[in-house]
CSV table of C-alpha atoms in Angstrom, one decimal:
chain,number,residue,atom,x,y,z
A,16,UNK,CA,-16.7,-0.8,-17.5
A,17,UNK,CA,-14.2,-2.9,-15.3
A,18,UNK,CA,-11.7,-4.6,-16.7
A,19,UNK,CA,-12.1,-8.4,-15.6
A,20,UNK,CA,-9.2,-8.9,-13.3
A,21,UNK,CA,-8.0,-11.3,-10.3
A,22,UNK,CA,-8.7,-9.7,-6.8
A,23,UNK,CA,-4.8,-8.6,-6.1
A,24,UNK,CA,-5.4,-5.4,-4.3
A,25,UNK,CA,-5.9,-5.6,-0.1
B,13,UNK,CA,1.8,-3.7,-7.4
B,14,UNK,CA,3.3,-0.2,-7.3
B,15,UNK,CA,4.7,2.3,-4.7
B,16,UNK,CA,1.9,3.8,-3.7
B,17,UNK,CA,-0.4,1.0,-3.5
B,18,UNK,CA,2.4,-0.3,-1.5
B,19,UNK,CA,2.5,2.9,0.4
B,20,UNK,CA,-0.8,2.7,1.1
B,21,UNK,CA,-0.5,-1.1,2.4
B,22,UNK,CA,2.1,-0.5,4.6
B,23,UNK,CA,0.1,3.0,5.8
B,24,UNK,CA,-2.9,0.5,6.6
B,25,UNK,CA,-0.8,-1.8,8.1
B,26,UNK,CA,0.9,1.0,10.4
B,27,UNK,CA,-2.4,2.5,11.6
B,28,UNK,CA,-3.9,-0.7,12.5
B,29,UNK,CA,-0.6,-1.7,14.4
B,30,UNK,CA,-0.5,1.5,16.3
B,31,UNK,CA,-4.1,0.8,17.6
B,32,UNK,CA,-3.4,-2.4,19.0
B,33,UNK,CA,-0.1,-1.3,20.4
B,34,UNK,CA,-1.9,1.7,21.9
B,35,UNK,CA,-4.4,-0.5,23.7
B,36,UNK,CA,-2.4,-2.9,24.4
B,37,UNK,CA,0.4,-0.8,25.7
B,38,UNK,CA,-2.1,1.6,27.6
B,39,UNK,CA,-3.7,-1.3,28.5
B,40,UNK,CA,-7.3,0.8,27.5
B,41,UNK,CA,-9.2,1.7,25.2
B,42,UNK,CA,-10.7,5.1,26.4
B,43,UNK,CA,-11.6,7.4,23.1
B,44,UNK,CA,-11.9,4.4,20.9
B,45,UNK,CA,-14.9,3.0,19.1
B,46,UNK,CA,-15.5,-0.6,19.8
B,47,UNK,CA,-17.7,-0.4,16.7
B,48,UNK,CA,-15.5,1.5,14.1
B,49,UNK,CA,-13.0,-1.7,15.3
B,50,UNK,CA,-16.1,-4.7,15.3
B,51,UNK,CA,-17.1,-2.9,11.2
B,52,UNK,CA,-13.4,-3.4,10.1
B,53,UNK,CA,-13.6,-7.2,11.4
B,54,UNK,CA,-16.7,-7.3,9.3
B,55,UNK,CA,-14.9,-5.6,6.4
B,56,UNK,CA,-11.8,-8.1,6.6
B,57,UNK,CA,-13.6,-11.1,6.9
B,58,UNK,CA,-16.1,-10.8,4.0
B,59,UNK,CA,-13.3,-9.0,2.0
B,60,UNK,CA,-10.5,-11.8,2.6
B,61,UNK,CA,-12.8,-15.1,1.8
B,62,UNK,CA,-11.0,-15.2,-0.9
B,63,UNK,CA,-8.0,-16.4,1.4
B,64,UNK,CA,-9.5,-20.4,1.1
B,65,UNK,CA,-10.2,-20.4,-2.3
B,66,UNK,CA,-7.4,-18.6,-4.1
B,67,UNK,CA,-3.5,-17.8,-4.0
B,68,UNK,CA,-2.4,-14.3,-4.9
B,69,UNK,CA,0.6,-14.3,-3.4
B,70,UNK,CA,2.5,-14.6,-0.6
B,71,UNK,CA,2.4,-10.7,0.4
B,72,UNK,CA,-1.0,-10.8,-0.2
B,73,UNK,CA,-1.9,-14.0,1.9
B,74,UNK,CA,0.1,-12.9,4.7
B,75,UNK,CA,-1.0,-9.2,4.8
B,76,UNK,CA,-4.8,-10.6,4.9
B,77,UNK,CA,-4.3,-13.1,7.4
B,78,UNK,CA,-1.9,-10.2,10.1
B,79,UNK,CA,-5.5,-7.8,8.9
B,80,UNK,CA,-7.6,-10.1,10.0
B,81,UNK,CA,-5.5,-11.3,12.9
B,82,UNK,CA,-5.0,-8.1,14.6
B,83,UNK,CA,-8.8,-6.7,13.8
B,84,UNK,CA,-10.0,-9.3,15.8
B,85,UNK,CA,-7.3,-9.1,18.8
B,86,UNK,CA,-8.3,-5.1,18.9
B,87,UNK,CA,-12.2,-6.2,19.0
B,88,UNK,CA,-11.4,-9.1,21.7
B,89,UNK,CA,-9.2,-6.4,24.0
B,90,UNK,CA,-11.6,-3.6,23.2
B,91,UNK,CA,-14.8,-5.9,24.6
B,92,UNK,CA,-13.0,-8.4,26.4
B,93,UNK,CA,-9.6,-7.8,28.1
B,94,UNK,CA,-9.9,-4.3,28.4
B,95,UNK,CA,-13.4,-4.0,28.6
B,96,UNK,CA,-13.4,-1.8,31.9
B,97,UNK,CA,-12.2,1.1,30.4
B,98,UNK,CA,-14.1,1.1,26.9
B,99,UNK,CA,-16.4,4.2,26.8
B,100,UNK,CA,-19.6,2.7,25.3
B,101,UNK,CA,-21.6,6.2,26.9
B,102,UNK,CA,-19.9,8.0,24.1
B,103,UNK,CA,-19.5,5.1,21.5
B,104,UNK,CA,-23.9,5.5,20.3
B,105,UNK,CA,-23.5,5.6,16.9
B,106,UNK,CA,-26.5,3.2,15.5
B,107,UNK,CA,-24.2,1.0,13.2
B,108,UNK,CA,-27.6,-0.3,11.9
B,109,UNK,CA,-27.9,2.5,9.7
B,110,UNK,CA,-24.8,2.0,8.3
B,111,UNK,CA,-24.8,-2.1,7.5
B,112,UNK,CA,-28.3,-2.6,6.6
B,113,UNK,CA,-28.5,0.2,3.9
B,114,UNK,CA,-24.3,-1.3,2.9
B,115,UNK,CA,-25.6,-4.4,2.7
B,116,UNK,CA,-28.5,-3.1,0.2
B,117,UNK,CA,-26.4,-1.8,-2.0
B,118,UNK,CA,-24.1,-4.6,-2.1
B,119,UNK,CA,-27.2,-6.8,-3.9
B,120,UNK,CA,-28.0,-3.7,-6.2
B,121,UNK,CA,-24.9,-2.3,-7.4
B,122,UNK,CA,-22.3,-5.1,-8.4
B,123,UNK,CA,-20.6,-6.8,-10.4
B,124,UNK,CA,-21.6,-9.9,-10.3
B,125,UNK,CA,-24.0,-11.8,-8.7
B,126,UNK,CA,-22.3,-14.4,-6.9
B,127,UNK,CA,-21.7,-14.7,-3.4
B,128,UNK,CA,-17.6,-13.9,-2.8
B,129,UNK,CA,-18.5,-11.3,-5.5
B,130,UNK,CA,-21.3,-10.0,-3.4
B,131,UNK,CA,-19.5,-10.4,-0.1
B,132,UNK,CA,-16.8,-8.1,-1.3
B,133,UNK,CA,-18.8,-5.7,-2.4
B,134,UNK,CA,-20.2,-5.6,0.7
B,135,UNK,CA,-17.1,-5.0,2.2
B,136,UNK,CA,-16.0,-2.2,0.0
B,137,UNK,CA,-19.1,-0.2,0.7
B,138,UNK,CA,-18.6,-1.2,4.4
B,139,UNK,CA,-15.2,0.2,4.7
B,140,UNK,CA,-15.6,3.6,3.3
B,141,UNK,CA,-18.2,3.9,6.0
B,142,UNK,CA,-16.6,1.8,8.9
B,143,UNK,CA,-14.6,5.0,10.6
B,144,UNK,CA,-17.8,7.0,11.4
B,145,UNK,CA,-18.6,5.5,14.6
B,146,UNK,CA,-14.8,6.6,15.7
B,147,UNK,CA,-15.2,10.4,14.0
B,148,UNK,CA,-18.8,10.4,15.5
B,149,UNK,CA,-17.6,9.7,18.8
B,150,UNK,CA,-14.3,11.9,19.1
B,151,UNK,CA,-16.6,14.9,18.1
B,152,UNK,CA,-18.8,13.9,20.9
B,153,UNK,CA,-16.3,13.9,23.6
B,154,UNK,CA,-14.6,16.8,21.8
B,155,UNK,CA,-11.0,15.6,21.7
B,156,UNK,CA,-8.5,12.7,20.6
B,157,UNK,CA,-5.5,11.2,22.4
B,158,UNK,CA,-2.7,12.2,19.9
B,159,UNK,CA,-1.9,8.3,19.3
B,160,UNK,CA,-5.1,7.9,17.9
B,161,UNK,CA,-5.2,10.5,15.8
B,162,UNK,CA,-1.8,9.7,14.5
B,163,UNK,CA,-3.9,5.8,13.8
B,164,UNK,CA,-6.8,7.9,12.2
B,165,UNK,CA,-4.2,9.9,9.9
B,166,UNK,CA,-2.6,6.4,8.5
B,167,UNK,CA,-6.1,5.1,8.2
B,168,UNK,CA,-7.1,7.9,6.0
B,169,UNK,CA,-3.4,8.0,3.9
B,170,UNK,CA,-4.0,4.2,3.3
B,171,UNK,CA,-7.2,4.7,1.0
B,172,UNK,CA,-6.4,8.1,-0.3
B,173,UNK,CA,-2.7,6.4,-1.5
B,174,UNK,CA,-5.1,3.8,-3.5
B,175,UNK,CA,-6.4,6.3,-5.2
B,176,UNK,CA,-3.5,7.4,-6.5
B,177,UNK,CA,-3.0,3.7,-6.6
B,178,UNK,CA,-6.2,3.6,-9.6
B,179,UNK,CA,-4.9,6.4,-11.1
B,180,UNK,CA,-1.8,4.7,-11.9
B,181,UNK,CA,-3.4,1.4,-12.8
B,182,UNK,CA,-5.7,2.9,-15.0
B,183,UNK,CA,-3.3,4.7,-17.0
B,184,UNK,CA,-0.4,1.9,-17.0
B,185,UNK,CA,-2.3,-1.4,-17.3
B,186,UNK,CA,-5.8,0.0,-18.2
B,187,UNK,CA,-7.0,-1.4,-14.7
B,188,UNK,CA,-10.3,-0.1,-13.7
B,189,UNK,CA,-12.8,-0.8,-10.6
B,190,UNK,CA,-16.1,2.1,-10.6
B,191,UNK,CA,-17.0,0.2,-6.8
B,192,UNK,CA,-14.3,0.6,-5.5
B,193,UNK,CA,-12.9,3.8,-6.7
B,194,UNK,CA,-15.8,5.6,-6.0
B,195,UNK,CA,-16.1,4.1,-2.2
B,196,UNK,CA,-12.4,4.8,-1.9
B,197,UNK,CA,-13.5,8.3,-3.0
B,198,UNK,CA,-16.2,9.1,-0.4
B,199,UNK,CA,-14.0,7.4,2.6
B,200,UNK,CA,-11.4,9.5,1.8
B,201,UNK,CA,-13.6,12.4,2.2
B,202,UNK,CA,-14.7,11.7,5.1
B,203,UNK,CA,-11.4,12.1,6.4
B,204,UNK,CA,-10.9,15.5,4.8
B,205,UNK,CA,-12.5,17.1,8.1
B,206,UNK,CA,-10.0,15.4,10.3
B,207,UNK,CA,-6.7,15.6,8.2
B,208,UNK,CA,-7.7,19.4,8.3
B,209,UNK,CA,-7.6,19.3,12.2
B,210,UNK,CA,-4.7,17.1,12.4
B,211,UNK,CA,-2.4,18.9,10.1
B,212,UNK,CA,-3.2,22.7,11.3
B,213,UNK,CA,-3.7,21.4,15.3
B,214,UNK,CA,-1.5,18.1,15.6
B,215,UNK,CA,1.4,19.7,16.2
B,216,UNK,CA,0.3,21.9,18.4
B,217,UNK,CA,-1.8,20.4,21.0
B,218,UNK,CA,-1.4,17.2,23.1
B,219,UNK,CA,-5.2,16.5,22.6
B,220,UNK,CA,-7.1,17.1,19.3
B,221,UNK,CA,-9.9,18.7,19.9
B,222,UNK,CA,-12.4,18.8,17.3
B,223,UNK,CA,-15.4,21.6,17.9
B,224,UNK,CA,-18.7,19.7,18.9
């Protein structure tokens, strides 16, 4: 249920 | 990135700056919580690992590294410099209960096993919890200096903006995070109490005071 994604968010 | 994650960045960044300043300025920390402030080093530093292993971009490296930077200058002149004036009689809340139970979950609900994965779980679970040390100890002395509760109203905007933030990912780039929407979601409630008091009393008064 999360789309695999880079860690961009603070 | 879009405005109101950007909003909420610079909303973060504001609140943490008007602590320092205040402190700094003041040159005390009476009415603040030395352990809210030691939790959001805890939160930066297992959160921002990330800083020697990958690039994201300049924003985001150099917005971690001021985070970090400044969480640890307000814990240094909170127990350090200013360390005379810090009210540790009223700053008892057992922050034991808070990182032993955050640190459980961290190993139980993630999603995926791997330390940095781990680590920031952590420190999302942390964060949504970090400010109750400073809301448990402003209802024990009763009131706020209006400074900090102009810090504690940024604090809670930053996270409430990233909501809005998920919203907008989810529905424009399909971008979805259950951890961390749902810990966004209970910090922001816990601020619901105080953004009550600030917005119908703020004006008002020149101390907040919240009934114990």
């Amino acid at each position: 249920h999360r789309t695999p994604q880079v860690k961009d968010e603070l | 990135m879009n405005i109101f994650r950007l909003t909420g960045d610079l909303s973060h960044l504001a609140a943490i700056i008007i602590l320092l300043l205040k402190i700094w300025k003041t040159r005390s920390c009476a009415g603040i919580s030395g352990k809210s402030q030691i939790l959001f080093a805890l939160v930066f530093t297992s959160r921002y690992l990330d800083l020697l292993t990958s690039f994201i971009s300049l924003y985001n490296t150099t917005m971690k590294v001021i985070y970090i930077g400044c969480a640890y200058a307000t814990v240094y002149l909170i127990y350090a410099k200013f360390k005379a004036t810090y009210d540790g009689n009223h700053d008892t809340f057992r922050v034991e209960f808070l990182v032993v139970p955050v640190g459980g979950l961290a190993f139980l609900v993630n999603h995926d096993f791997s330390p940095l994965e781990i680590l920031w779980t952590f420190s999302i679970y942390l964060e949504s919890v970090a400010i109750l040390p400073q809301l448990f100890m402003i209802s024990k002395t009763g009131e706020a200096e209006t400074i900090t509760t102009h810090y504690l109203f940024f604090l809670g905007l930053y996270r409430a903006l990233y909501l809005i933030n998920w919203i907008w990912r989810f529905y424009f780039e399909g971008f979805f995070d259950m951890i961390a929407i749902v810990a966004g979601v209970v910090q922001t409630i816990l601020y619901c109490d105080f953004f009550y008091l600030y917005v119908t009393k703020g004006e008002g008064r020149s101390q907040l005071s919240i009934p114990t």
